[in-house]
């Protein structure tokens, strides 16, 4: 699976985003240790704090299917900026894969890549 293909899958699931409040669609696709792929989109709620991010939905879907280790995650959203994960998602990702590679894409498909450890230094984790 190429970086570009993973970003394409994140872009595809973005169409399912339920974001009537922010009107900001986000999509994510995570590649698991065994090569399988799970996707997620942001899901908002009238009680704003209940909203869940696309990255968290993708990881939760994978964990529910029995996955525990992840190699790469691609994140994309509408607009011109690179899609970096929020702080809560960084912590959520770190729980399973501190070595994760994070691909942060723009809507035009350009992307930057960072190790999760650089986005969440001195992380609080299982170890
Ligand atoms: N959002 C994500 O899906 N991922 C992030 O890492 C940051 C924020 C969503 C949550 C909300 O639905 C919308 O973007 C605006 O904050």
Tab-separated table of C-alpha atoms and ligand atoms in Angstrom:
chain	number	residue	atom	x	y	z
A	1	UNK	CA	0.000	0.000	0.000
A	2	UNK	CA	1.492	3.318	-1.043
A	3	UNK	CA	1.149	6.518	0.963
A	4	UNK	CA	-0.961	7.936	-1.852
A	5	UNK	CA	-3.380	5.002	-1.836
A	6	UNK	CA	-3.826	5.265	1.946
A	7	UNK	CA	-4.551	8.992	1.553
A	8	UNK	CA	-7.031	8.191	-1.223
A	9	UNK	CA	-8.911	5.836	1.123
A	10	UNK	CA	-8.970	8.549	3.797
A	11	UNK	CA	-10.270	10.971	1.198
A	12	UNK	CA	-13.023	8.551	0.114
A	13	UNK	CA	-14.392	8.012	3.633
A	14	UNK	CA	-14.410	11.761	4.243
A	15	UNK	CA	-17.626	11.784	2.179
A	16	UNK	CA	-19.349	9.974	5.083
A	17	UNK	CA	-18.381	12.613	7.647
A	18	UNK	CA	-21.290	13.656	9.858
A	19	UNK	CA	-20.326	17.241	10.596
A	20	UNK	CA	-23.413	19.480	10.469
A	21	UNK	CA	-22.066	21.783	13.205
A	22	UNK	CA	-18.500	22.527	12.098
A	23	UNK	CA	-19.115	21.721	8.419
A	24	UNK	CA	-15.529	20.448	8.453
A	25	UNK	CA	-15.190	16.973	6.989
A	26	UNK	CA	-12.262	14.785	8.067
A	27	UNK	CA	-11.284	11.299	6.898
A	28	UNK	CA	-8.671	8.866	8.163
A	29	UNK	CA	-7.326	5.491	7.042
A	30	UNK	CA	-5.085	3.357	9.216
A	31	UNK	CA	-2.844	0.558	8.028
A	32	UNK	CA	-2.554	-2.273	10.556
A	33	UNK	CA	0.443	-4.454	11.293
A	34	UNK	CA	-1.022	-7.246	9.128
A	35	UNK	CA	-1.612	-4.847	6.207
A	36	UNK	CA	-5.367	-4.538	6.634
A	37	UNK	CA	-6.936	-1.082	6.407
A	38	UNK	CA	-9.652	0.542	8.508
A	39	UNK	CA	-11.222	3.925	7.877
A	40	UNK	CA	-13.025	6.555	9.893
A	41	UNK	CA	-14.647	9.951	9.572
A	42	UNK	CA	-15.540	12.561	12.148
A	43	UNK	CA	-18.951	12.134	13.767
A	44	UNK	CA	-20.378	15.193	15.485
A	45	UNK	CA	-23.137	15.473	18.055
A	46	UNK	CA	-25.592	18.145	19.184
A	47	UNK	CA	-23.777	17.896	22.515
A	48	UNK	CA	-20.520	19.137	21.001
A	49	UNK	CA	-18.230	17.391	23.469
A	50	UNK	CA	-19.508	14.010	22.344
A	51	UNK	CA	-18.005	14.494	18.869
A	52	UNK	CA	-15.440	11.897	17.815
A	53	UNK	CA	-12.579	12.544	15.410
A	54	UNK	CA	-11.914	10.626	12.208
A	55	UNK	CA	-8.639	9.150	13.498
A	56	UNK	CA	-10.284	7.843	16.649
A	57	UNK	CA	-13.117	6.267	14.654
A	58	UNK	CA	-10.616	4.522	12.352
A	59	UNK	CA	-8.571	3.154	15.262
A	60	UNK	CA	-11.685	2.175	17.239
A	61	UNK	CA	-13.022	0.304	14.230
A	62	UNK	CA	-9.720	-1.548	13.845
A	63	UNK	CA	-9.481	-2.393	17.550
A	64	UNK	CA	-13.068	-3.678	17.524
A	65	UNK	CA	-12.014	-5.999	14.693
A	66	UNK	CA	-9.167	-7.386	16.803
A	67	UNK	CA	-6.289	-5.214	15.610
A	68	UNK	CA	-3.756	-3.919	18.123
A	69	UNK	CA	-0.764	-2.657	16.144
A	70	UNK	CA	-0.642	0.048	13.494
A	71	UNK	CA	1.974	1.123	10.984
A	72	UNK	CA	0.648	4.247	9.286
A	73	UNK	CA	-2.347	6.534	9.415
A	74	UNK	CA	-3.424	9.001	6.752
A	75	UNK	CA	-5.548	12.008	7.687
A	76	UNK	CA	-7.203	14.405	5.267
A	77	UNK	CA	-9.767	17.175	5.530
A	78	UNK	CA	-11.392	19.874	3.512
A	79	UNK	CA	-9.539	23.117	3.113
A	80	UNK	CA	-6.018	24.043	2.247
A	81	UNK	CA	-4.174	23.112	5.435
A	82	UNK	CA	-2.356	19.905	6.262
A	83	UNK	CA	-4.511	17.771	8.574
A	84	UNK	CA	-2.646	17.222	11.801
A	85	UNK	CA	-4.267	15.077	14.486
A	86	UNK	CA	-5.619	16.871	17.542
A	87	UNK	CA	-4.027	16.281	20.938
A	88	UNK	CA	-6.628	13.765	22.047
A	89	UNK	CA	-6.135	11.725	18.865
A	90	UNK	CA	-2.354	11.796	19.307
A	91	UNK	CA	-2.812	10.258	22.734
A	92	UNK	CA	-5.346	7.741	21.404
A	93	UNK	CA	-2.939	6.674	18.634
A	94	UNK	CA	-0.026	6.437	21.051
A	95	UNK	CA	-1.813	3.848	23.179
A	96	UNK	CA	-1.396	1.208	20.499
A	97	UNK	CA	1.510	2.314	18.324
A	98	UNK	CA	4.029	4.864	19.577
A	99	UNK	CA	6.066	4.126	16.427
A	100	UNK	CA	3.196	5.063	14.107
A	101	UNK	CA	3.885	7.084	10.965
A	102	UNK	CA	1.378	9.923	10.517
A	103	UNK	CA	0.581	11.190	7.019
A	104	UNK	CA	-1.069	14.611	7.208
A	105	UNK	CA	-2.673	15.464	3.879
A	106	UNK	CA	-4.212	18.536	2.312
A	107	UNK	CA	-7.311	18.382	0.175
A	108	UNK	CA	-5.153	18.621	-2.960
A	109	UNK	CA	-3.413	15.376	-1.926
A	110	UNK	CA	-0.079	16.868	-0.909
A	111	UNK	CA	1.089	15.552	2.425
A	112	UNK	CA	3.722	15.678	5.101
A	113	UNK	CA	4.810	12.697	7.180
A	114	UNK	CA	5.886	12.603	10.832
A	115	UNK	CA	6.623	9.915	13.382
A	116	UNK	CA	3.966	10.061	16.104
A	117	UNK	CA	6.767	10.405	18.664
A	118	UNK	CA	7.634	13.813	17.205
A	119	UNK	CA	3.982	14.952	17.392
A	120	UNK	CA	3.626	13.705	20.977
A	121	UNK	CA	7.017	13.981	22.665
A	122	UNK	CA	7.529	12.493	26.130
A	123	UNK	CA	4.215	10.714	25.724
A	124	UNK	CA	2.308	9.162	28.572
A	125	UNK	CA	1.782	5.554	27.554
A	126	UNK	CA	1.682	1.925	28.577
A	127	UNK	CA	5.416	1.795	29.168
B	1	LIG	N1	-11.513	16.633	13.859
B	1	LIG	C1	-11.073	15.394	13.489
B	1	LIG	O1	-11.832	14.582	12.966
B	1	LIG	N2	-9.770	15.084	13.726
B	1	LIG	C2	-8.858	15.913	14.324
B	1	LIG	O2	-7.735	15.515	14.584
B	1	LIG	C3	-9.233	17.308	14.607
B	1	LIG	C4	-10.684	17.619	14.529
B	1	LIG	C5	-12.934	16.982	13.646
B	1	LIG	C6	-13.740	17.094	14.898
B	1	LIG	C7	-14.859	18.020	14.454
B	1	LIG	O3	-15.883	17.248	13.905
B	1	LIG	C8	-14.238	18.872	13.362
B	1	LIG	O4	-13.023	18.231	13.004
B	1	LIG	C9	-13.970	20.302	13.773
B	1	LIG	O5	-13.147	20.375	14.887
